[in-house]
Amino acid sequence: MSKDSRMRATINQKLTEMGERDRLKELLRAKLTECGWKDQMKAHCKEVIKEKGLEHVTVEDLVVEITPKGRALVPDSVKKELLHRIRAFLSQHAT
Amino acid sequence: MSPAGCSHVNGYKVDNWKQNLRVIYQCFVWSGSAETRRRKAKSCICHMCGAHLNRLHSCLYCVFFGCFTKKHIHEHAKNKRHNLAIDLLYGGIYCFVCQDYIYDKDMEQIAKEEQRKIRSAVLIQVTYTCSRVNQTPCLRGLINLGNTCFMNCIVQALTHTPLLRDFFLSDRHKCEMQSNSCLVCEMSQLFQEFYSGHRSPHIPFRLLHLVWTHARHLAGYEQQDAHEFLIAALDVLHRHYDNGKKANNPNHCNCIIDQIFTGGLQSDVTCQVCHGVSTTIDPFWDISLDLPGSSTPFWPLSPGGDGSTVNGESHLSGSTTLTDCLRRFTRPEHLGSSAKIKCGGCHSYQESTKQLTMKKLPIVACFHLKRFEHSAKLRRKITTYVSFPLELDMTPFMASSKESRMNGQYQQTVDVLNNDNKYSLFAVVNHQGTLESGHYTSFIRQHKDQWFKCDDAIITKASIKDVLDSEGYLLFYHKQFLEYE
């Protein structure tokens, strides 16, 4: 594994161990609902299902379709806030 | 995606499959305890490439973790003919034969239960972090029925205690009491009223009547002590919880009151001769703190006292802080030659020191500042300003931190990594006036930074400064991080 991915793995371990990952997830969920992102994604999913037909569509189809759009539509303010929190957490728990 | 589930799960549903599935959810999907989180952090990586991203899935038939995106779990499924895997991010079950996520009713049931457990635990922390969360408005004034402001303040504090609210709104009390005199039922009703969305003030006459019935010493239209009311209310709720069945067995109670409010206070008595320590642990619902200016001497602040910003309290030159009071409460106290204790080690009466520390912290910690002095000679109110913080760390007062403290000297060993002892202020009850005639009001917190002043039927917006500058009589703190056990 490259040095970069090893660092990611270590950070992830620390976040998971201290329960911070779960808290960040909940925070992100709330923020994305608040700013309307969740509703946008829901609408997009409905379009995809209409396109492919309810009987034939798989979860995989949806994932492939909405992942790029979902990633792009996350507001910068939300990204900033989460990044800030992660940084704050890491600086508090640096080893 | 068939709503009827798929037949391929039948091969999995044998023996103790339900318990096995629960363990997988608890350990790898929705970890609720420190131990499961540690295990998850270490072991949840792909067995083929070591990555923790890429939609990691766990095989349901054996211990194998593999990426979904990179098809590592697919390879495993093909090689071992293990056709079921679980998505570690969302808990969905994937069937490799159907090539889609499937929804089996039994498995869904288990997933929902496990998810609910962790959701409520994590949610408490987040309620105070987001500035806007989907919550129905729940602020209503309470009509004063004749000096009942003491009751109104406590009701406001209790209806805004998160876990208590969750309990009562999810209708978990099944009443078996004959008459209409169950206080738990009445509290349930009260919560329903508060969260009904109505804005008009509520008239709590039924509650008042029930309190008079069950706590005779509080009956009558005279002004009562809000703290006494709190304890009486908690006591009656605790007794009525099981409809009086459990009677006198305080050690085996698992009622909602005990779960939320009960902490353990450790008392260590050290013999000055043989240094043997005798320890007892008593349950408590609140901590009553002596104040400077009372007839009991207040311990002078330690030399490093003016630098005491352990809890970020404003230390206007010379003013006392809540932390000071807690330090005094947990200081070692020489019991003197007139109060010798029979020492089990020396087998005789010896002088000793006594020290109180927190053994177990309650989820909601209520601090009672002893402002009303009822000694033999005088009855008066102590109006000394005590500053209290928005966030409180109880670590220095724990029994476990005691070893780092020498007799009378306070050492700061604030453990930043330990989040278990961190609390957030969510309600303050204040008393204005004198011992003879006074009025109770309260400050209640909603969401992260919104505070409201509740003066009987009148609710107004308040600033954090208003709250922190107030005198403070009863301070309600809520644990910031909850573990699900």
Coordinates of C-alpha atoms in Angstrom, one line a residue, chain B residues 310-311 326 389 391-397 414-416 418 421-423:
Chain B
V310 CA -10.4 23.7 33.5
N311 CA -13.9 24.2 32.2
L326 CA -17.0 20.6 43.0
P389 CA -19.8 26.6 32.2
E391 CA -19.5 22.5 28.9
L392 CA -18.3 20.6 31.9
D393 CA -15.7 17.9 32.2
M394 CA -16.2 15.8 35.3
T395 CA -13.0 13.8 34.9
P396 CA -11.1 15.5 37.8
F397 CA -13.9 14.5 40.2
V414 CA -7.6 16.6 32.1
D415 CA -7.7 13.6 29.8
V416 CA -8.6 15.0 26.4
N418 CA -11.7 10.6 27.5
N421 CA -17.1 12.6 31.3
K422 CA -18.1 15.6 29.2
Y423 CA -21.4 17.3 29.8

